[in-house]
Short mmCIF file of C-alpha atoms in Angstrom, two decimals:
data_model
loop_
_atom_site.label_atom_id
_atom_site.label_comp_id
_atom_site.label_asym_id
_atom_site.label_seq_id
_atom_site.Cartn_x
_atom_site.Cartn_y
_atom_site.Cartn_z
CA MET A 188 -97.59 64.78 -199.92
CA LEU A 189 -94.69 64.48 -199.26
CA CYS A 190 -92.00 61.53 -199.63
CA GLU A 191 -91.34 59.90 -196.23
CA ARG A 192 -88.28 59.31 -197.21
CA CYS A 193 -86.38 62.16 -198.18
CA GLN A 194 -89.28 64.33 -196.98
CA GLN A 195 -88.06 66.36 -199.96
CA ARG A 196 -89.21 66.21 -203.05
CA PRO A 197 -93.56 64.48 -203.49
CA ALA A 198 -94.86 61.22 -203.32
CA SER A 199 -95.88 59.46 -206.27
CA VAL A 200 -95.58 55.76 -205.57
CA HIS A 201 -97.04 53.82 -202.87
CA VAL A 202 -94.50 50.97 -201.71
CA THR A 203 -95.72 48.20 -199.55
CA ARG A 204 -93.80 46.11 -197.99
CA ILE A 205 -94.30 42.83 -195.78
CA ILE A 206 -90.85 41.23 -194.31
CA ASN A 207 -92.66 38.11 -191.52
CA GLY A 208 -95.74 38.74 -192.41
CA GLU A 209 -95.81 42.64 -191.25
CA LYS A 210 -96.84 44.64 -193.86
CA THR A 211 -95.52 48.43 -193.94
CA GLU A 212 -96.43 51.06 -196.08
CA LEU A 213 -94.63 54.01 -197.64
CA TYR A 214 -94.99 56.90 -199.69
CA LEU A 215 -91.98 57.40 -202.24
CA CYS A 216 -90.33 60.07 -204.23
CA GLN A 217 -89.35 57.96 -207.56
CA GLU A 218 -85.71 58.79 -206.38
CA CYS A 219 -86.13 57.25 -203.50
CA ALA A 220 -88.42 54.26 -204.69
CA ARG A 221 -85.30 53.54 -207.33
CA ASP A 222 -82.26 53.77 -204.38
CA MET A 223 -84.36 51.27 -202.49
CA GLN A 224 -84.72 48.91 -205.14
CA PRO A 225 -81.23 47.03 -205.00
CA GLN A 226 -82.30 46.19 -200.98
CA LEU A 227 -85.55 45.40 -201.86
CA ASN A 228 -84.13 43.58 -205.25
CA PHE A 229 -86.14 44.70 -206.99
CA SER A 230 -87.87 42.66 -210.24
CA ILE A 231 -90.18 43.95 -213.28
CA PRO A 232 -92.29 40.50 -213.51
CA LYS A 233 -92.26 39.78 -209.44
CA PHE A 234 -93.31 43.90 -209.31
CA LEU A 235 -95.71 42.58 -212.03
CA ALA A 236 -97.22 39.52 -209.72
CA GLY A 237 -97.70 41.75 -206.87
CA LEU A 238 -99.55 44.62 -208.46
CA PHE A 239 -102.20 45.52 -205.21
CA ASP A 240 -105.52 46.66 -207.45
CA TYR A 241 -105.50 49.38 -204.88
CA GLU A 242 -106.24 53.20 -205.71
CA PRO A 243 -104.49 55.20 -202.74
CA GLY A 244 -105.03 59.15 -204.25
CA PRO A 245 -104.70 60.49 -207.33
CA GLY A 246 -101.41 59.98 -209.71
CA ILE A 247 -99.74 57.63 -206.56
CA LYS A 248 -98.80 53.99 -208.47
CA THR A 249 -99.29 50.82 -206.48
CA GLN A 250 -96.72 48.58 -205.67
CA THR A 251 -96.21 45.83 -203.76
CA ILE A 252 -92.61 44.53 -202.44
CA VAL A 253 -92.27 40.33 -202.67
CA GLU A 254 -90.39 38.89 -199.68
CA HIS A 255 -87.26 37.81 -200.08
CA CYS A 256 -84.36 36.48 -198.23
CA ARG A 257 -82.42 39.13 -196.59
CA GLU A 258 -78.96 36.52 -197.25
CA CYS A 259 -79.55 34.27 -200.10
CA GLY A 260 -81.99 37.02 -202.18
CA MET A 261 -84.36 33.83 -202.33
CA SER A 262 -88.07 34.87 -203.49
CA TYR A 263 -91.24 32.31 -201.52
CA GLU A 264 -92.20 32.27 -204.66
CA GLN A 265 -89.02 30.64 -205.69
CA PHE A 266 -88.89 28.34 -202.45
CA GLN A 267 -92.44 27.03 -204.42
CA GLN A 268 -90.60 26.71 -207.46
CA THR A 269 -87.68 24.10 -205.83
CA GLY A 270 -89.57 22.87 -203.13
CA ARG A 271 -85.48 24.19 -201.35
CA LEU A 272 -84.98 26.93 -199.22
CA GLY A 273 -81.50 29.12 -199.72
CA CYS A 274 -80.60 29.44 -196.80
CA PRO A 275 -80.36 28.70 -192.99
CA ALA A 276 -81.68 32.96 -193.09
CA CYS A 277 -84.37 32.73 -195.41
CA TYR A 278 -86.37 31.06 -192.44
CA HIS A 279 -86.54 34.01 -190.54
CA TYR A 280 -87.18 36.89 -193.16
CA LEU A 281 -89.61 34.49 -195.04
CA ALA A 282 -90.41 33.41 -192.35
CA GLY A 283 -94.38 36.00 -192.23
CA ARG A 284 -94.68 32.92 -195.09
CA LEU A 285 -93.76 29.56 -194.25
CA GLU A 286 -94.61 30.07 -190.58
CA PRO A 287 -98.31 28.91 -191.63
CA LEU A 288 -96.06 25.76 -194.45
CA ILE A 289 -94.48 24.45 -191.88
CA ARG A 290 -97.94 24.24 -189.35
CA ARG A 291 -99.14 22.52 -191.77
CA ILE A 292 -96.79 20.46 -192.90
CA GLN A 293 -95.22 19.10 -188.71
CA GLY A 294 -98.21 19.98 -186.60
CA SER A 295 -96.29 22.27 -184.66
CA SER A 296 -93.62 24.93 -185.66
CA GLN A 297 -92.24 24.70 -181.93
CA HIS A 298 -88.24 22.50 -181.52
CA ARG A 299 -88.56 20.49 -178.31
CA GLY A 300 -85.56 18.08 -179.55
CA LYS A 301 -81.82 18.41 -179.46
CA VAL A 302 -80.24 21.07 -178.46
CA PRO A 303 -76.72 21.09 -179.49
CA ARG A 304 -73.54 22.81 -176.89
CA ARG A 305 -72.80 25.13 -179.38
CA ALA A 306 -75.63 26.77 -181.20
CA GLY A 307 -77.60 26.44 -178.42
CA GLY A 308 -77.24 29.02 -176.06
CA ASN A 309 -78.59 30.02 -173.33
CA LEU A 310 -82.18 27.85 -174.84
CA ARG A 311 -80.16 24.10 -173.53
CA VAL A 312 -80.23 25.94 -169.84
CA ARG A 313 -83.76 27.04 -169.92
CA ARG A 314 -84.72 23.95 -170.45
CA GLU A 315 -83.31 22.45 -168.37
CA ILE A 316 -85.03 25.01 -166.02
CA GLU A 317 -88.19 23.68 -166.88
CA LYS A 318 -87.17 20.21 -166.55
CA LEU A 319 -86.09 20.69 -162.63
CA ARG A 320 -89.37 22.92 -162.32
CA ALA A 321 -91.04 19.32 -162.73
CA GLN A 322 -89.16 17.91 -160.46
CA LEU A 323 -89.13 20.36 -157.57
CA GLN A 324 -93.08 21.00 -157.89
CA GLN A 325 -93.04 16.31 -158.34
CA LEU A 326 -91.05 17.36 -155.05
CA VAL A 327 -93.21 19.67 -152.61
CA GLU A 328 -96.05 17.06 -153.25
CA GLN A 329 -94.28 14.28 -152.12
CA GLU A 330 -93.20 15.67 -149.10
CA GLU A 331 -89.82 16.11 -150.06
CA PHE A 332 -88.86 18.72 -148.50
CA GLU A 333 -85.14 19.03 -148.69
CA LYS A 334 -84.41 17.35 -151.84
CA ALA A 335 -86.75 20.03 -153.01
CA ALA A 336 -84.68 22.59 -151.61
CA GLN A 337 -81.41 21.61 -153.17
CA VAL A 338 -83.22 21.88 -156.68
CA ARG A 339 -84.39 25.29 -156.32
CA ASP A 340 -81.52 25.84 -155.22
CA ARG A 341 -80.00 24.72 -158.38
CA ILE A 342 -82.56 26.55 -160.34
CA ARG A 343 -81.97 29.88 -159.12
CA GLU A 344 -78.19 29.28 -159.51
CA LEU A 345 -79.03 28.47 -162.99
CA GLU A 346 -81.14 31.54 -163.63
CA ASN A 347 -78.53 32.99 -162.33
CA SER A 348 -75.77 32.44 -164.93
CA LEU A 349 -78.58 33.04 -167.50
CA GLY A 350 -78.43 36.85 -165.49
CA GLU A 351 -75.11 37.54 -166.02
CA GLN A 352 -74.76 36.18 -170.29
CA GLY A 353 -77.57 38.96 -170.41
CA GLY A 354 -81.10 37.10 -169.68
CA GLY A 355 -80.61 35.26 -172.76
CA GLN A 356 -82.56 36.18 -176.10
CA MET B 292 -58.11 6.55 -198.62
CA SER B 293 -59.08 3.88 -201.51
CA LEU B 294 -62.89 2.18 -200.43
CA ASN B 295 -62.82 -1.31 -199.56
CA LEU B 296 -66.55 -1.89 -202.16
CA GLU B 297 -65.69 -5.57 -201.43
CA ARG B 298 -66.65 -5.67 -197.32
CA ASN B 299 -69.63 -5.48 -196.27
CA SER B 300 -72.23 -2.78 -194.37
CA LYS B 301 -72.30 -3.69 -190.66
CA TRP B 302 -76.41 -3.69 -191.46
CA MET B 303 -76.10 -6.91 -193.38
CA GLU B 304 -74.88 -8.85 -190.47
CA GLY B 305 -78.75 -10.22 -190.13
CA SER B 306 -78.36 -10.10 -186.55
CA GLY B 307 -79.94 -8.31 -183.95
CA PRO B 308 -83.78 -8.11 -181.91
CA GLN B 309 -86.89 -8.38 -184.28
CA ALA B 310 -83.88 -10.09 -187.44
CA ASP B 311 -86.36 -12.43 -188.75
CA ILE B 312 -88.46 -9.44 -190.71
CA VAL B 313 -86.45 -6.10 -189.95
CA ILE B 314 -83.79 -6.01 -192.32
CA SER B 315 -82.10 -3.30 -190.46
CA SER B 316 -81.88 0.34 -188.90
CA ARG B 317 -81.16 4.11 -189.59
CA ILE B 318 -81.01 7.25 -188.59
CA ARG B 319 -80.53 10.43 -190.38
CA LEU B 320 -79.12 13.55 -188.65
CA ALA B 321 -80.05 16.69 -191.54
CA ARG B 322 -77.04 19.34 -190.29
CA ASN B 323 -76.44 22.34 -191.78
CA LEU B 324 -73.05 25.38 -191.42
CA LYS B 325 -74.34 29.00 -189.96
CA GLY B 326 -73.30 31.88 -192.08
CA MET B 327 -73.84 29.94 -195.50
CA PRO B 328 -76.76 29.02 -198.22
CA PHE B 329 -77.88 25.34 -198.20
CA PRO B 330 -75.72 23.07 -201.55
CA ASN B 331 -78.99 24.13 -204.03
CA LEU B 332 -77.11 27.32 -203.87
CA MET B 333 -73.91 27.32 -203.77
CA ASN B 334 -71.14 27.83 -206.06
CA GLU B 335 -68.26 25.40 -206.55
CA ALA B 336 -65.77 27.10 -203.98
CA GLN B 337 -68.58 27.22 -201.47
CA GLU B 338 -68.86 23.70 -202.03
CA ALA B 339 -64.64 22.50 -202.20
CA LYS B 340 -64.86 25.02 -198.54
CA VAL B 341 -67.66 22.24 -196.24
CA ILE B 342 -65.28 19.70 -197.52
CA GLN B 343 -62.24 21.09 -195.54
CA LEU B 344 -64.00 21.63 -192.54
CA VAL B 345 -66.20 18.74 -193.07
CA GLY B 346 -62.08 16.71 -193.44
CA GLN B 347 -61.34 19.27 -190.70
CA ALA B 348 -63.47 18.02 -188.18
CA ILE B 349 -63.56 14.83 -188.16
CA ARG B 350 -60.23 14.58 -187.99
CA THR B 351 -60.13 15.97 -184.32
CA PRO B 352 -59.36 13.65 -181.05
CA GLY B 353 -63.02 15.09 -180.20
CA VAL B 354 -64.64 13.02 -182.87
CA PHE B 355 -62.54 9.62 -182.89
CA GLN B 356 -62.97 9.09 -179.19
CA ALA B 357 -66.98 9.48 -179.58
CA VAL B 358 -67.13 7.73 -182.78
CA GLY B 359 -63.66 6.05 -183.94
CA GLU B 360 -61.75 6.29 -187.23
CA LEU B 361 -63.50 8.49 -189.85
CA LYS B 362 -62.66 8.87 -193.57
CA LEU B 363 -63.28 11.89 -196.49
CA MET B 364 -64.01 10.28 -200.12
CA PRO B 365 -64.15 13.50 -202.43
CA LEU B 366 -67.00 12.51 -204.84
CA ARG B 367 -64.97 12.88 -207.98
CA GLU B 368 -62.57 10.80 -207.09
CA LEU B 369 -64.94 7.12 -207.36
CA SER B 370 -65.82 6.70 -210.72
CA PRO B 371 -69.28 5.44 -211.67
CA VAL B 372 -70.34 1.43 -210.54
CA GLU B 373 -68.41 2.94 -207.04
CA ARG B 374 -70.81 5.36 -206.47
CA GLN B 375 -73.29 3.45 -207.99
CA ILE B 376 -72.32 0.62 -205.20
CA LEU B 377 -72.55 3.46 -202.60
CA VAL B 378 -75.57 3.72 -203.11
CA GLU B 379 -77.15 -0.58 -203.18
CA LYS B 380 -75.48 -1.16 -200.29
CA HIS B 381 -77.28 2.20 -198.56
CA LEU B 382 -74.95 4.62 -197.33
CA ILE B 383 -75.75 6.91 -200.30
CA SER B 384 -78.18 8.04 -202.04
CA PRO B 385 -79.08 8.73 -205.58
CA ASP B 386 -79.58 12.22 -205.90
CA LEU B 387 -75.57 12.36 -203.98
CA ALA B 388 -74.26 10.27 -207.00
CA GLU B 389 -75.18 11.53 -209.15
CA GLY B 390 -74.81 15.53 -208.12
CA LYS B 391 -72.07 17.85 -210.03
CA GLY B 392 -69.40 20.09 -208.71
CA GLU B 393 -68.56 18.61 -205.05
CA LYS B 394 -69.27 16.16 -202.97
CA ALA B 395 -68.18 13.48 -200.19
CA VAL B 396 -68.73 10.50 -199.31
CA VAL B 397 -67.50 10.51 -194.91
CA LEU B 398 -67.37 6.91 -194.36
CA ARG B 399 -66.51 5.44 -191.08
CA ASP B 400 -64.43 1.55 -191.58
CA ASP B 401 -67.21 -0.68 -190.70
CA GLU B 402 -69.95 1.76 -192.61
CA ALA B 403 -71.96 1.60 -189.16
CA LEU B 404 -71.93 5.11 -189.29
CA SER B 405 -71.95 7.46 -193.00
CA ILE B 406 -72.15 11.31 -193.67
CA MET B 407 -73.00 13.22 -197.33
CA VAL B 408 -71.34 16.12 -197.54
CA ASN B 409 -73.17 18.86 -199.57
CA GLU B 410 -76.78 16.55 -200.76
CA GLU B 411 -80.38 18.35 -200.12
CA ASP B 412 -78.43 19.81 -196.69
CA HIS B 413 -74.87 20.56 -196.13
CA LEU B 414 -74.47 16.85 -193.61
CA ARG B 415 -76.39 14.16 -193.41
CA LEU B 416 -75.17 12.59 -190.52
CA GLN B 417 -76.06 8.17 -190.68
CA CYS B 418 -76.61 5.17 -189.15
CA LEU B 419 -77.19 2.15 -190.27
CA LEU B 420 -77.56 -1.06 -188.36
CA PRO B 421 -78.43 -4.53 -188.40
CA ALA B 422 -82.53 -5.97 -187.17
CA LEU B 423 -84.68 -3.49 -184.57
CA MET B 424 -82.26 -0.90 -182.82
CA LEU B 425 -83.41 3.02 -183.63
CA HIS B 426 -81.82 3.50 -180.79
CA GLU B 427 -78.79 2.46 -180.98
CA ALA B 428 -77.97 3.96 -183.97
CA TRP B 429 -79.67 6.95 -182.52
CA ARG B 430 -76.98 6.79 -179.27
CA LEU B 431 -74.45 6.26 -182.11
CA ALA B 432 -75.55 9.09 -184.51
CA ASP B 433 -75.90 11.41 -180.97
CA ALA B 434 -72.79 10.74 -179.93
CA ALA B 435 -70.79 11.87 -183.59
CA ASP B 436 -73.22 14.23 -183.72
CA ASP B 437 -72.19 16.16 -180.33
CA ALA B 438 -68.78 15.67 -181.49
CA LEU B 439 -69.00 17.72 -184.71
CA GLU B 440 -71.20 20.20 -183.25
CA SER B 441 -68.41 20.82 -181.45
CA GLU B 442 -65.90 21.49 -184.38
CA LEU B 443 -68.61 23.14 -186.47
CA ASP B 444 -71.08 26.04 -186.60
CA TYR B 445 -74.61 24.24 -187.36
CA ALA B 446 -77.47 26.50 -187.58
CA PHE B 447 -80.04 26.44 -185.40
CA ASP B 448 -82.88 28.65 -184.04
CA GLN B 449 -84.47 27.84 -180.41
CA ASP B 450 -87.44 27.77 -181.93
CA LYS B 451 -87.85 26.16 -185.37
CA GLY B 452 -84.80 23.52 -184.12
CA TYR B 453 -81.62 22.74 -186.41
CA LEU B 454 -82.96 25.03 -190.30
CA THR B 455 -82.22 22.81 -193.17
CA ALA B 456 -82.63 23.09 -196.72
CA CYS B 457 -86.42 22.03 -197.15
CA PRO B 458 -89.15 22.37 -194.04
CA THR B 459 -90.46 18.24 -194.43
CA ASN B 460 -87.01 18.23 -191.87
CA VAL B 461 -86.90 22.05 -190.26
CA GLY B 462 -86.70 20.59 -186.49
CA THR B 463 -84.24 17.56 -185.00
CA GLY B 464 -83.17 16.59 -188.36
CA LEU B 465 -84.04 12.77 -187.87
CA ARG B 466 -85.92 10.75 -190.16
CA ALA B 467 -85.07 6.95 -188.27
CA SER B 468 -86.35 4.35 -190.58
CA THR B 469 -86.57 0.63 -190.62
CA MET B 470 -86.68 -2.15 -193.71
CA LEU B 471 -88.84 -5.35 -193.07
CA HIS B 472 -89.49 -8.12 -195.45
CA LEU B 473 -93.35 -8.18 -195.14
CA PRO B 474 -93.86 -11.07 -198.79
CA ALA B 475 -96.48 -12.95 -195.94
CA LEU B 476 -98.54 -9.63 -195.25
CA VAL B 477 -98.01 -9.29 -199.23
CA LEU B 478 -99.49 -12.54 -199.69
CA THR B 479 -102.43 -11.95 -198.04
CA ARG B 480 -103.13 -9.04 -199.44
CA GLN B 481 -103.14 -7.65 -196.13
CA ALA B 482 -99.81 -4.74 -197.46
CA GLY B 483 -101.85 -1.89 -199.00
CA GLU B 484 -104.20 -1.39 -195.97
CA ILE B 485 -101.50 -1.78 -193.60
CA LEU B 486 -99.60 0.73 -194.47
CA THR B 487 -102.09 2.82 -196.03
CA ALA B 488 -103.14 3.40 -192.07
CA LEU B 489 -99.41 4.40 -191.42
CA THR B 490 -99.93 7.34 -193.10
CA LYS B 491 -102.15 8.62 -190.27
CA VAL B 492 -100.19 7.85 -187.31
CA GLY B 493 -97.19 9.80 -188.42
CA VAL B 494 -96.15 6.92 -191.02
CA ALA B 495 -94.23 6.92 -194.33
CA VAL B 496 -93.98 4.25 -195.96
CA ARG B 497 -91.61 3.63 -199.14
CA GLY B 498 -89.80 0.38 -201.11
CA LEU B 499 -86.54 -0.64 -201.21
CA TYR B 500 -84.49 2.32 -201.53
CA GLY B 501 -86.37 5.37 -200.90
CA GLU B 502 -88.86 7.74 -201.87
CA GLY B 503 -90.30 7.31 -205.22
CA THR B 504 -89.14 3.84 -205.40
CA GLU B 505 -91.11 0.22 -205.71
CA ALA B 506 -91.29 -1.91 -202.51
CA GLN B 507 -89.60 -5.16 -204.74
CA GLY B 508 -88.68 -8.07 -202.90
CA ASN B 509 -91.57 -7.52 -200.35
CA ILE B 510 -88.89 -4.97 -198.58
CA PHE B 511 -90.34 -1.23 -197.43
CA GLN B 512 -89.42 1.74 -196.00
CA VAL B 513 -90.49 2.70 -193.12
CA SER B 514 -89.80 6.45 -191.46
CA ASN B 515 -91.35 8.67 -189.24
CA GLN B 516 -92.58 11.79 -191.24
CA ILE B 517 -92.42 14.65 -188.84
CA THR B 518 -89.73 16.06 -187.46
CA LEU B 519 -90.74 19.81 -185.84
CA GLY B 520 -91.71 19.79 -182.37
CA ARG B 521 -91.50 16.35 -180.87
CA SER B 522 -88.17 15.19 -179.35
CA GLU B 523 -86.23 12.52 -180.47
CA GLU B 524 -86.78 9.89 -178.47
CA GLU B 525 -90.38 10.00 -179.06
CA ILE B 526 -90.13 10.15 -182.43
CA ILE B 527 -87.53 7.21 -182.21
CA ASN B 528 -90.10 5.57 -179.79
CA ASN B 529 -93.45 5.91 -182.11
CA LEU B 530 -90.97 4.45 -185.07
CA SER B 531 -89.73 1.51 -182.70
CA ALA B 532 -93.28 0.69 -181.57
CA VAL B 533 -94.42 1.18 -185.18
CA THR B 534 -92.24 -1.43 -186.86
CA VAL B 535 -92.44 -4.37 -183.64
CA ARG B 536 -96.43 -4.18 -184.71
CA LEU B 537 -95.92 -4.33 -188.47
CA ALA B 538 -93.25 -7.51 -187.91
CA ASP B 539 -95.81 -8.99 -185.44
CA GLN B 540 -98.38 -8.68 -187.97
CA GLU B 541 -96.62 -10.11 -191.00
CA ARG B 542 -95.67 -13.18 -187.62
CA GLU B 543 -99.37 -13.34 -187.88
CA ALA B 544 -99.70 -13.83 -191.29
CA ARG B 545 -97.23 -15.92 -191.31
CA GLU B 546 -98.76 -18.87 -189.25
CA LEU B 547 -101.90 -17.80 -190.94
CA LEU B 548 -99.89 -18.90 -194.12
CA ARG B 549 -98.42 -21.97 -192.45
CA LYS B 550 -101.53 -23.59 -191.12
CA GLN B 551 -104.06 -22.80 -194.31
CA SER B 552 -102.16 -22.36 -196.66
CA ARG B 553 -99.35 -25.48 -196.18
CA TRP B 554 -98.23 -26.61 -199.26
CA GLN B 555 -98.52 -23.60 -200.68
CA LEU B 556 -95.75 -22.46 -199.00
CA GLU B 557 -93.69 -25.22 -199.01
CA ASP B 558 -94.29 -25.41 -202.98
CA ARG B 559 -93.15 -21.28 -203.33
CA VAL B 560 -90.32 -21.18 -200.84
CA GLY B 561 -88.72 -24.37 -201.90
CA ARG B 562 -89.64 -23.98 -206.91
CA ALA B 563 -87.83 -19.92 -205.59
CA TYR B 564 -84.77 -21.91 -203.87
CA GLY B 565 -84.57 -23.93 -206.62
CA LEU B 566 -84.40 -21.28 -209.56
CA LEU B 567 -81.64 -19.22 -207.20
CA THR B 568 -80.46 -22.70 -207.30
CA ASN B 569 -80.66 -24.15 -211.17
CA ALA B 570 -80.87 -20.98 -212.61
CA ARG B 571 -78.27 -19.51 -215.96
CA ILE B 572 -80.14 -15.97 -216.43
CA LEU B 573 -81.04 -13.95 -213.80
CA SER B 574 -83.18 -9.97 -213.89
CA SER B 575 -82.39 -8.45 -210.74
CA GLN B 576 -85.64 -8.15 -210.06
CA GLU B 577 -86.45 -11.32 -210.67
CA ALA B 578 -83.33 -12.40 -208.22
CA LEU B 579 -85.03 -10.18 -205.34
CA GLN B 580 -88.82 -11.52 -206.03
CA LEU B 581 -86.61 -15.34 -205.53
CA LEU B 582 -84.36 -14.04 -202.37
CA SER B 583 -87.60 -12.97 -200.81
CA ASP B 584 -89.02 -15.92 -200.98
CA VAL B 585 -85.95 -18.09 -200.04
CA ARG B 586 -85.50 -15.56 -196.69
CA LEU B 587 -89.50 -16.32 -195.71
CA GLY B 588 -88.72 -19.85 -196.12
CA VAL B 589 -85.56 -20.07 -194.01
CA GLU B 590 -87.44 -17.41 -191.49
CA MET B 591 -90.21 -19.76 -191.11
CA LYS B 592 -87.62 -22.72 -191.10
CA ILE B 593 -88.39 -24.72 -194.44
CA LEU B 594 -85.63 -23.95 -195.37
CA ARG B 595 -82.39 -24.53 -192.95
CA GLY B 596 -78.52 -24.34 -193.37
CA ILE B 597 -78.87 -21.04 -195.52
CA ASP B 598 -77.22 -17.48 -192.82
CA GLN B 599 -79.11 -15.27 -192.68
CA ARG B 600 -76.20 -12.47 -193.75
CA LEU B 601 -75.25 -14.63 -196.81
CA ILE B 602 -79.50 -13.53 -198.40
CA ASN B 603 -78.51 -10.81 -196.49
CA GLN B 604 -74.85 -10.55 -198.90
CA LEU B 605 -76.98 -11.19 -201.83
CA MET B 606 -79.31 -8.74 -201.61
CA VAL B 607 -76.79 -6.15 -202.48
CA ARG B 608 -74.47 -8.46 -204.56
CA ILE B 609 -76.81 -8.83 -206.93
CA GLN B 610 -77.20 -5.69 -207.94
CA PRO B 611 -75.71 -4.35 -211.49
CA ALA B 612 -73.48 -1.53 -210.14
CA TYR B 613 -72.01 -4.48 -207.22
CA LEU B 614 -71.63 -7.14 -209.76
CA GLN B 615 -69.55 -5.26 -212.09
CA PHE B 616 -67.20 -3.57 -209.96
CA ALA B 617 -66.72 -8.15 -208.58
CA ALA B 618 -65.68 -9.23 -211.89
CA GLY B 619 -63.65 -5.80 -212.58
CA ARG B 620 -65.39 -5.44 -215.66
CA GLU B 621 -68.34 -3.64 -217.22
CA MET B 622 -71.73 -5.55 -218.52
CA THR B 623 -74.35 -5.60 -220.38
CA PRO B 624 -77.43 -5.92 -219.45
CA PHE B 625 -77.10 -9.77 -220.98
CA GLU B 626 -74.31 -10.45 -219.67
CA ARG B 627 -74.80 -9.40 -216.06
CA ASP B 628 -78.03 -11.68 -216.00
CA VAL B 629 -75.54 -14.77 -216.50
CA HIS B 630 -73.18 -13.27 -214.38
CA ARG B 631 -75.81 -12.57 -211.62
CA ALA B 632 -76.98 -15.79 -211.85
CA ALA B 633 -73.23 -18.53 -211.89
CA MET B 634 -73.26 -15.90 -208.77
CA VAL B 635 -76.19 -16.59 -206.89
CA ARG B 636 -75.49 -20.34 -207.54
CA GLU B 637 -72.28 -20.38 -205.99
CA LEU B 638 -73.09 -19.05 -203.13
CA LEU B 639 -75.65 -20.15 -202.45
CA ALA B 640 -75.09 -24.18 -203.38
CA GLY B 641 -71.39 -24.22 -201.92
#
């Protein structure tokens, strides 16, 4: 089997990466595996801690890369020791393992509170649209069609503004 | 800027809804800056940068118009006693007071608004008001937050809300809390049971100085546990309702005491007043317990002519750091006990 990265040398290392809960498997040669190490924040203790009892085939070593934050380098294991995350990006890079924890302690994983004006981006507009839709529904039920038309126009206006900004994230 | 540590904080005023039982209401918002590690991973240069950014933000016209003048004080420039006074007034946490590195506190003149910089999160904005005024505190904190956000880039995620160093604060970053004086629930042995039951409705109960501290002087702090998945208004409404319910329960217990053990109750209050106005040596713990009895007497109109504000002030003034600061010198624990007794005697008898 050839290395999946360089497609030249024979693969001798099996790398399993779990990032944001998504498992990807790579078969690499020694050189490419070493190349990727700094990026993967490789360390011997973590390597040993993450070893799988898994034999993909003769002559192939198995290695699991511990998840870590690409911005500050914090691993989930480090977080477990201190209870503190390293930076805002940890929520993204460690999401796979943080998500169940957050759901357990918070009972939910979806923010429903305040949306800041600048950092909130389109979310503020989308929340407004949701609110207006509920209002529209109510007005239609009450047969207040004139007011409903006004609300509908406002919704269209807001939806267009989202469209102009590239559909929103 | 120098700190005017002698003045009284807004929360000590002792007037407002449910003031017979609810001492104060607090709103705390945890906020972090985008693209920076959280304080536990910051180096001193990054810490200084955060302080500089916050310092700039509070000096802008927008912030001034929203909440008035705010002043920033690097903790490095405060003596250990001065830092401790800020803890005793509930303006900063013990963690911030003891922490190493570059940390700062931002204060409004009436101390109703404060910001801890580089505590567990980059910013911990707090609004502290007397009695049950959670909604008012939220309005002020929200206004300050909006004004600061127009100057600072907050770390915010569309799904997770405000991103915080600890996932227990993520979402709204909001911790709402009230401080309640519940002596009758303690005397009638109902406190434990009721307070345990509260944890089942998402309310945490703590002692006077927050996490891990005891309920000295029958004072309990209740706060929301959940910060994600509910709006700020829902969290505040829930905590307000719980606080009102607790206050009602305490009032019922007080009436029960008045009916069933009137003489014991009046004796207890009278003895506490007698001790506070005559003792020559008082530890802070004993003083807090006696002040709780006197407060109960004042609130139940067994004792007359004592202002509730004075009791709130005494709660702070009997604390070790405040006592030493007022005396202008360091004291041994024994000296403090003597000094404390003299100060309490003078203020209560006066």
